[in-house]
Amino acid sequence: MTTKQTFIIISIFLFLISCDKKQTDLEFERSVANEIFPALLDSVFYDTRLTPPPPPPPPPNSEWSDSTAIKWDESKMIADYEKRKAELEKDTTILVIAIVDSTYRIDKRAKKELIDFYKDFAIELDTISIEKPYKINLTDLKHADKFKLKYRSELPATSKVWKGDYDFHLSGITGFSRIQFDKSKNYGVLKSSFGCGSLCGFSALVFIRKVKGKWIIDKVMVTGIS
């Protein structure tokens, strides 16, 4: 075998190893996203059927000064709220959550926040590229029995999605980004969002870490709200 042939074979071998590593990295990331999803959905979900009691109104013909001086009997509202909450906990209606079909991109801010959030551990960012989104497989996402998942693309585009005449209750739209890990792959951050109406929703950074072999959510930091 000539030197040239040997070089070609070695190059092909190294290329295949590189491809396998990239695939392995993506599979690892997807497994983490799938593992954390039930806790993520529980963290961002907001049931629009349960409206919290409103804040007390300002006193008539007066300026805002000391809100503690406002006399406001909210006992009935709180009682009604707790009653409705108890009813919904027993309700067997399946709540449909629309999942954005593919992962979001993650920005530089998220990477900086990851380092800042876990600064006590002096972590370093993993340099594996996470620019390219991937298609989310709904069958891989575990969730509570009260939820049913649909792809966002199955529903009307833009704000028309909230005006659709469905034979189910659309309870929200959510999604998540690629995960930025640290080099040890014990810490990470992803972006997520939850929409509950045309002017109802929020976006957040979700900080995760591995504890005794299991991934947990450390904090959901809201970055935008409407």
PDB file of C-alpha atoms in Angstrom:
ATOM      1  CA  MET A   1       0.000   0.000   0.000  1.00  0.00           C
ATOM      2  CA  THR A   2       1.378   3.367  -0.992  1.00  0.00           C
ATOM      3  CA  THR A   3       1.790   6.300   1.365  1.00  0.00           C
ATOM      4  CA  LYS A   4      -0.926   8.171  -0.526  1.00  0.00           C
ATOM      5  CA  GLN A   5      -3.396   5.292  -0.132  1.00  0.00           C
ATOM      6  CA  THR A   6      -2.595   5.041   3.568  1.00  0.00           C
ATOM      7  CA  PHE A   7      -3.187   8.771   4.010  1.00  0.00           C
ATOM      8  CA  ILE A   8      -6.566   8.542   2.241  1.00  0.00           C
ATOM      9  CA  ILE A   9      -7.708   5.614   4.384  1.00  0.00           C
ATOM     10  CA  ILE A  10      -6.659   7.363   7.606  1.00  0.00           C
ATOM     11  CA  SER A  11      -8.433  10.554   6.504  1.00  0.00           C
ATOM     12  CA  ILE A  12     -11.653   8.665   5.771  1.00  0.00           C
ATOM     13  CA  PHE A  13     -11.410   6.885   9.133  1.00  0.00           C
ATOM     14  CA  LEU A  14     -10.957  10.177  11.019  1.00  0.00           C
ATOM     15  CA  PHE A  15     -13.857  11.718   9.103  1.00  0.00           C
ATOM     16  CA  LEU A  16     -16.146   8.845  10.061  1.00  0.00           C
ATOM     17  CA  ILE A  17     -15.122   9.142  13.705  1.00  0.00           C
ATOM     18  CA  SER A  18     -15.885  12.861  13.571  1.00  0.00           C
ATOM     19  CA  CYS A  19     -19.332  12.215  12.078  1.00  0.00           C
ATOM     20  CA  ASP A  20     -20.077   9.629  14.752  1.00  0.00           C
ATOM     21  CA  LYS A  21     -19.078  12.067  17.497  1.00  0.00           C
ATOM     22  CA  LYS A  22     -21.343  14.793  16.123  1.00  0.00           C
ATOM     23  CA  GLN A  23     -24.228  12.350  15.952  1.00  0.00           C
ATOM     24  CA  THR A  24     -23.500  11.170  19.482  1.00  0.00           C
ATOM     25  CA  ASP A  25     -23.477  14.761  20.765  1.00  0.00           C
ATOM     26  CA  LEU A  26     -26.851  15.436  19.155  1.00  0.00           C
ATOM     27  CA  GLU A  27     -28.316  12.213  20.512  1.00  0.00           C
ATOM     28  CA  PHE A  28     -27.110  13.148  23.981  1.00  0.00           C
ATOM     29  CA  GLU A  29     -28.661  16.605  23.707  1.00  0.00           C
ATOM     30  CA  ARG A  30     -31.961  15.199  22.499  1.00  0.00           C
ATOM     31  CA  SER A  31     -32.025  12.698  25.354  1.00  0.00           C
ATOM     32  CA  VAL A  32     -31.513  15.529  27.872  1.00  0.00           C
ATOM     33  CA  ALA A  33     -34.259  17.625  26.244  1.00  0.00           C
ATOM     34  CA  ASN A  34     -36.634  14.653  26.319  1.00  0.00           C
ATOM     35  CA  GLU A  35     -35.781  13.909  29.955  1.00  0.00           C
ATOM     36  CA  ILE A  36     -36.274  17.475  31.130  1.00  0.00           C
ATOM     37  CA  PHE A  37     -39.435  18.142  29.085  1.00  0.00           C
ATOM     38  CA  PRO A  38     -42.045  17.011  31.678  1.00  0.00           C
ATOM     39  CA  ALA A  39     -40.558  19.382  34.273  1.00  0.00           C
ATOM     40  CA  LEU A  40     -40.171  22.099  31.641  1.00  0.00           C
ATOM     41  CA  LEU A  41     -43.810  21.880  30.587  1.00  0.00           C
ATOM     42  CA  ASP A  42     -44.910  21.903  34.217  1.00  0.00           C
ATOM     43  CA  SER A  43     -42.755  25.002  34.840  1.00  0.00           C
ATOM     44  CA  VAL A  44     -44.029  27.082  31.928  1.00  0.00           C
ATOM     45  CA  PHE A  45     -47.641  25.891  31.711  1.00  0.00           C
ATOM     46  CA  TYR A  46     -50.363  28.365  32.620  1.00  0.00           C
ATOM     47  CA  ASP A  47     -53.998  27.254  32.685  1.00  0.00           C
ATOM     48  CA  THR A  48     -56.018  30.146  31.251  1.00  0.00           C
ATOM     49  CA  ARG A  49     -59.195  28.599  32.664  1.00  0.00           C
ATOM     50  CA  LEU A  50     -58.000  29.615  36.134  1.00  0.00           C
ATOM     51  CA  THR A  51     -58.023  33.402  36.433  1.00  0.00           C
ATOM     52  CA  PRO A  52     -56.396  34.681  39.633  1.00  0.00           C
ATOM     53  CA  PRO A  53     -58.226  37.254  41.781  1.00  0.00           C
ATOM     54  CA  PRO A  54     -57.687  40.849  40.569  1.00  0.00           C
ATOM     55  CA  PRO A  55     -55.679  43.368  42.611  1.00  0.00           C
ATOM     56  CA  PRO A  56     -57.642  45.792  44.785  1.00  0.00           C
ATOM     57  CA  PRO A  57     -58.912  48.959  43.065  1.00  0.00           C
ATOM     58  CA  PRO A  58     -57.644  52.404  44.067  1.00  0.00           C
ATOM     59  CA  PRO A  59     -59.801  54.232  46.594  1.00  0.00           C
ATOM     60  CA  PRO A  60     -62.251  56.707  45.003  1.00  0.00           C
ATOM     61  CA  ASN A  61     -61.143  60.321  44.593  1.00  0.00           C
ATOM     62  CA  SER A  62     -57.678  59.769  45.988  1.00  0.00           C
ATOM     63  CA  GLU A  63     -54.114  59.508  44.815  1.00  0.00           C
ATOM     64  CA  TRP A  64     -51.919  56.418  45.128  1.00  0.00           C
ATOM     65  CA  SER A  65     -49.925  56.792  48.316  1.00  0.00           C
ATOM     66  CA  ASP A  66     -49.982  53.808  50.646  1.00  0.00           C
ATOM     67  CA  SER A  67     -51.561  50.695  49.130  1.00  0.00           C
ATOM     68  CA  THR A  68     -51.708  49.038  52.569  1.00  0.00           C
ATOM     69  CA  ALA A  69     -54.284  51.616  53.623  1.00  0.00           C
ATOM     70  CA  ILE A  70     -56.805  50.360  51.048  1.00  0.00           C
ATOM     71  CA  LYS A  71     -59.700  48.459  52.597  1.00  0.00           C
ATOM     72  CA  TRP A  72     -60.473  45.511  50.379  1.00  0.00           C
ATOM     73  CA  ASP A  73     -62.413  42.364  51.195  1.00  0.00           C
ATOM     74  CA  GLU A  74     -61.127  39.700  48.845  1.00  0.00           C
ATOM     75  CA  SER A  75     -62.198  36.674  50.857  1.00  0.00           C
ATOM     76  CA  LYS A  76     -65.029  35.744  48.473  1.00  0.00           C
ATOM     77  CA  MET A  77     -62.782  36.093  45.406  1.00  0.00           C
ATOM     78  CA  ILE A  78     -60.108  33.921  46.988  1.00  0.00           C
ATOM     79  CA  ALA A  79     -62.720  31.346  47.985  1.00  0.00           C
ATOM     80  CA  ASP A  80     -64.094  31.275  44.431  1.00  0.00           C
ATOM     81  CA  TYR A  81     -60.548  30.962  43.063  1.00  0.00           C
ATOM     82  CA  GLU A  82     -59.711  28.015  45.330  1.00  0.00           C
ATOM     83  CA  LYS A  83     -63.008  26.346  44.462  1.00  0.00           C
ATOM     84  CA  ARG A  84     -62.336  26.696  40.716  1.00  0.00           C
ATOM     85  CA  LYS A  85     -58.797  25.429  41.195  1.00  0.00           C
ATOM     86  CA  ALA A  86     -60.071  22.334  42.995  1.00  0.00           C
ATOM     87  CA  GLU A  87     -62.604  21.724  40.203  1.00  0.00           C
ATOM     88  CA  LEU A  88     -59.918  21.929  37.511  1.00  0.00           C
ATOM     89  CA  GLU A  89     -57.647  19.542  39.408  1.00  0.00           C
ATOM     90  CA  LYS A  90     -60.398  16.932  39.159  1.00  0.00           C
ATOM     91  CA  ASP A  91     -61.287  17.847  35.577  1.00  0.00           C
ATOM     92  CA  THR A  92     -60.474  15.141  33.029  1.00  0.00           C
ATOM     93  CA  THR A  93     -60.479  17.403  29.970  1.00  0.00           C
ATOM     94  CA  ILE A  94     -57.444  16.729  27.789  1.00  0.00           C
ATOM     95  CA  LEU A  95     -55.454  19.926  27.339  1.00  0.00           C
ATOM     96  CA  VAL A  96     -53.791  20.233  23.939  1.00  0.00           C
ATOM     97  CA  ILE A  97     -50.352  21.848  23.891  1.00  0.00           C
ATOM     98  CA  ALA A  98     -48.952  22.845  20.508  1.00  0.00           C
ATOM     99  CA  ILE A  99     -45.206  22.276  20.202  1.00  0.00           C
ATOM    100  CA  VAL A 100     -43.144  24.355  17.777  1.00  0.00           C
ATOM    101  CA  ASP A 101     -41.945  21.769  15.262  1.00  0.00           C
ATOM    102  CA  SER A 102     -38.197  22.443  15.509  1.00  0.00           C
ATOM    103  CA  THR A 103     -35.836  23.765  18.153  1.00  0.00           C
ATOM    104  CA  TYR A 104     -35.035  27.469  18.433  1.00  0.00           C
ATOM    105  CA  ARG A 105     -31.585  28.941  17.975  1.00  0.00           C
ATOM    106  CA  ILE A 106     -29.817  29.973  21.150  1.00  0.00           C
ATOM    107  CA  ASP A 107     -28.078  33.341  21.390  1.00  0.00           C
ATOM    108  CA  LYS A 108     -24.958  34.774  23.019  1.00  0.00           C
ATOM    109  CA  ARG A 109     -26.945  36.150  25.937  1.00  0.00           C
ATOM    110  CA  ALA A 110     -27.998  32.652  26.975  1.00  0.00           C
ATOM    111  CA  LYS A 111     -24.396  31.477  26.877  1.00  0.00           C
ATOM    112  CA  LYS A 112     -23.266  34.388  29.031  1.00  0.00           C
ATOM    113  CA  GLU A 113     -26.111  33.826  31.480  1.00  0.00           C
ATOM    114  CA  LEU A 114     -25.112  30.158  31.785  1.00  0.00           C
ATOM    115  CA  ILE A 115     -21.596  31.111  32.895  1.00  0.00           C
ATOM    116  CA  ASP A 116     -22.938  33.784  35.269  1.00  0.00           C
ATOM    117  CA  PHE A 117     -25.593  31.545  36.804  1.00  0.00           C
ATOM    118  CA  TYR A 118     -23.110  28.779  37.597  1.00  0.00           C
ATOM    119  CA  LYS A 119     -20.191  31.089  38.347  1.00  0.00           C
ATOM    120  CA  ASP A 120     -19.500  29.321  41.646  1.00  0.00           C
ATOM    121  CA  PHE A 121     -18.553  26.218  39.643  1.00  0.00           C
ATOM    122  CA  ALA A 122     -16.268  28.098  37.210  1.00  0.00           C
ATOM    123  CA  ILE A 123     -17.699  26.263  34.206  1.00  0.00           C
ATOM    124  CA  GLU A 124     -16.487  26.559  30.622  1.00  0.00           C
ATOM    125  CA  LEU A 125     -18.782  26.437  27.599  1.00  0.00           C
ATOM    126  CA  ASP A 126     -18.873  23.382  25.393  1.00  0.00           C
ATOM    127  CA  THR A 127     -17.638  24.345  21.920  1.00  0.00           C
ATOM    128  CA  ILE A 128     -19.842  21.876  20.027  1.00  0.00           C
ATOM    129  CA  SER A 129     -21.876  23.769  17.427  1.00  0.00           C
ATOM    130  CA  ILE A 130     -25.578  24.038  18.270  1.00  0.00           C
ATOM    131  CA  GLU A 131     -26.555  26.471  15.537  1.00  0.00           C
ATOM    132  CA  LYS A 132     -28.551  24.029  13.436  1.00  0.00           C
ATOM    133  CA  PRO A 133     -32.101  23.303  14.684  1.00  0.00           C
ATOM    134  CA  TYR A 134     -33.517  19.799  14.702  1.00  0.00           C
ATOM    135  CA  LYS A 135     -37.046  18.479  14.265  1.00  0.00           C
ATOM    136  CA  ILE A 136     -38.684  17.637  17.585  1.00  0.00           C
ATOM    137  CA  ASN A 137     -40.187  14.159  17.787  1.00  0.00           C
ATOM    138  CA  LEU A 138     -43.407  14.394  19.807  1.00  0.00           C
ATOM    139  CA  THR A 139     -43.440  10.683  20.573  1.00  0.00           C
ATOM    140  CA  ASP A 140     -40.185  11.132  22.511  1.00  0.00           C
ATOM    141  CA  LEU A 141     -41.636  13.810  24.811  1.00  0.00           C
ATOM    142  CA  LYS A 142     -43.104  12.429  28.001  1.00  0.00           C
ATOM    143  CA  HIS A 143     -45.795  14.465  29.738  1.00  0.00           C
ATOM    144  CA  ALA A 144     -48.625  14.310  32.242  1.00  0.00           C
ATOM    145  CA  ASP A 145     -51.742  12.411  31.187  1.00  0.00           C
ATOM    146  CA  LYS A 146     -53.816  15.612  31.172  1.00  0.00           C
ATOM    147  CA  PHE A 147     -51.844  16.889  28.157  1.00  0.00           C
ATOM    148  CA  LYS A 148     -51.927  15.944  24.491  1.00  0.00           C
ATOM    149  CA  LEU A 149     -49.243  17.269  22.165  1.00  0.00           C
ATOM    150  CA  LYS A 150     -49.678  18.524  18.614  1.00  0.00           C
ATOM    151  CA  TYR A 151     -47.226  20.110  16.209  1.00  0.00           C
ATOM    152  CA  ARG A 152     -47.648  23.870  15.872  1.00  0.00           C
ATOM    153  CA  SER A 153     -47.756  23.415  12.080  1.00  0.00           C
ATOM    154  CA  GLU A 154     -50.998  21.436  12.410  1.00  0.00           C
ATOM    155  CA  LEU A 155     -52.820  24.573  13.563  1.00  0.00           C
ATOM    156  CA  PRO A 156     -53.573  27.909  11.842  1.00  0.00           C
ATOM    157  CA  ALA A 157     -50.691  30.319  11.421  1.00  0.00           C
ATOM    158  CA  THR A 158     -50.201  33.591  13.344  1.00  0.00           C
ATOM    159  CA  SER A 159     -52.797  34.771  15.872  1.00  0.00           C
ATOM    160  CA  LYS A 160     -55.567  32.915  14.039  1.00  0.00           C
ATOM    161  CA  VAL A 161     -54.515  29.885  16.030  1.00  0.00           C
ATOM    162  CA  TRP A 162     -56.425  31.218  19.045  1.00  0.00           C
ATOM    163  CA  LYS A 163     -59.641  31.668  17.038  1.00  0.00           C
ATOM    164  CA  GLY A 164     -59.856  28.167  15.606  1.00  0.00           C
ATOM    165  CA  ASP A 165     -63.019  26.112  16.006  1.00  0.00           C
ATOM    166  CA  TYR A 166     -61.466  22.979  17.482  1.00  0.00           C
ATOM    167  CA  ASP A 167     -62.949  19.833  18.918  1.00  0.00           C
ATOM    168  CA  PHE A 168     -60.405  20.120  21.733  1.00  0.00           C
ATOM    169  CA  HIS A 169     -59.186  22.744  24.197  1.00  0.00           C
ATOM    170  CA  LEU A 170     -56.033  24.488  22.970  1.00  0.00           C
ATOM    171  CA  SER A 171     -54.316  25.306  26.233  1.00  0.00           C
ATOM    172  CA  GLY A 172     -51.070  26.776  24.968  1.00  0.00           C
ATOM    173  CA  ILE A 173     -48.151  26.851  22.559  1.00  0.00           C
ATOM    174  CA  THR A 174     -44.619  26.117  23.652  1.00  0.00           C
ATOM    175  CA  GLY A 175     -41.224  25.113  22.323  1.00  0.00           C
ATOM    176  CA  PHE A 176     -37.576  25.004  23.278  1.00  0.00           C
ATOM    177  CA  SER A 177     -34.142  25.717  21.872  1.00  0.00           C
ATOM    178  CA  ARG A 178     -30.955  23.772  21.406  1.00  0.00           C
ATOM    179  CA  ILE A 179     -29.172  23.278  24.720  1.00  0.00           C
ATOM    180  CA  GLN A 180     -25.901  25.016  25.490  1.00  0.00           C
ATOM    181  CA  PHE A 181     -23.871  22.749  27.766  1.00  0.00           C
ATOM    182  CA  ASP A 182     -20.689  23.325  29.657  1.00  0.00           C
ATOM    183  CA  LYS A 183     -17.636  21.210  28.778  1.00  0.00           C
ATOM    184  CA  SER A 184     -18.388  18.634  31.463  1.00  0.00           C
ATOM    185  CA  LYS A 185     -21.981  18.326  30.209  1.00  0.00           C
ATOM    186  CA  ASN A 186     -23.284  18.623  33.751  1.00  0.00           C
ATOM    187  CA  TYR A 187     -24.774  22.107  33.349  1.00  0.00           C
ATOM    188  CA  GLY A 188     -26.839  23.669  30.594  1.00  0.00           C
ATOM    189  CA  VAL A 189     -29.239  26.370  29.494  1.00  0.00           C
ATOM    190  CA  LEU A 190     -32.035  26.453  26.940  1.00  0.00           C
ATOM    191  CA  LYS A 191     -34.654  28.947  25.840  1.00  0.00           C
ATOM    192  CA  SER A 192     -38.343  28.213  26.111  1.00  0.00           C
ATOM    193  CA  SER A 193     -41.615  30.078  25.777  1.00  0.00           C
ATOM    194  CA  PHE A 194     -45.296  29.601  26.480  1.00  0.00           C
ATOM    195  CA  GLY A 195     -48.144  31.317  24.664  1.00  0.00           C
ATOM    196  CA  CYS A 196     -51.671  31.292  26.075  1.00  0.00           C
ATOM    197  CA  GLY A 197     -53.322  33.853  23.781  1.00  0.00           C
ATOM    198  CA  SER A 198     -52.656  36.558  21.211  1.00  0.00           C
ATOM    199  CA  LEU A 199     -51.444  38.874  23.997  1.00  0.00           C
ATOM    200  CA  CYS A 200     -50.671  36.297  26.649  1.00  0.00           C
ATOM    201  CA  GLY A 201     -47.349  34.562  27.093  1.00  0.00           C
ATOM    202  CA  PHE A 202     -43.723  34.753  28.100  1.00  0.00           C
ATOM    203  CA  SER A 203     -40.233  33.609  27.155  1.00  0.00           C
ATOM    204  CA  ALA A 204     -37.518  32.410  29.511  1.00  0.00           C
ATOM    205  CA  LEU A 205     -34.059  30.979  29.977  1.00  0.00           C
ATOM    206  CA  VAL A 206     -34.102  27.595  31.678  1.00  0.00           C
ATOM    207  CA  PHE A 207     -31.037  26.563  33.674  1.00  0.00           C
ATOM    208  CA  ILE A 208     -30.523  22.842  34.121  1.00  0.00           C
ATOM    209  CA  ARG A 209     -27.954  20.606  35.771  1.00  0.00           C
ATOM    210  CA  LYS A 210     -27.308  16.950  36.416  1.00  0.00           C
ATOM    211  CA  VAL A 211     -27.799  15.726  39.988  1.00  0.00           C
ATOM    212  CA  LYS A 212     -27.060  12.084  40.813  1.00  0.00           C
ATOM    213  CA  GLY A 213     -27.449  11.135  37.165  1.00  0.00           C
ATOM    214  CA  LYS A 214     -30.765  12.969  36.710  1.00  0.00           C
ATOM    215  CA  TRP A 215     -31.371  16.316  35.001  1.00  0.00           C
ATOM    216  CA  ILE A 216     -33.259  18.922  37.002  1.00  0.00           C
ATOM    217  CA  ILE A 217     -34.365  22.511  36.414  1.00  0.00           C
ATOM    218  CA  ASP A 218     -32.543  24.943  38.682  1.00  0.00           C
ATOM    219  CA  LYS A 219     -34.343  28.095  37.584  1.00  0.00           C
ATOM    220  CA  VAL A 220     -36.700  29.501  34.958  1.00  0.00           C
ATOM    221  CA  MET A 221     -35.616  33.113  34.364  1.00  0.00           C
ATOM    222  CA  VAL A 222     -38.310  35.106  32.549  1.00  0.00           C
ATOM    223  CA  THR A 223     -36.822  37.309  29.824  1.00  0.00           C
ATOM    224  CA  GLY A 224     -39.985  38.627  28.153  1.00  0.00           C
ATOM    225  CA  ILE A 225     -43.692  38.797  28.911  1.00  0.00           C
ATOM    226  CA  SER A 226     -46.892  39.957  27.241  1.00  0.00           C
TER     227      SER A 226
END
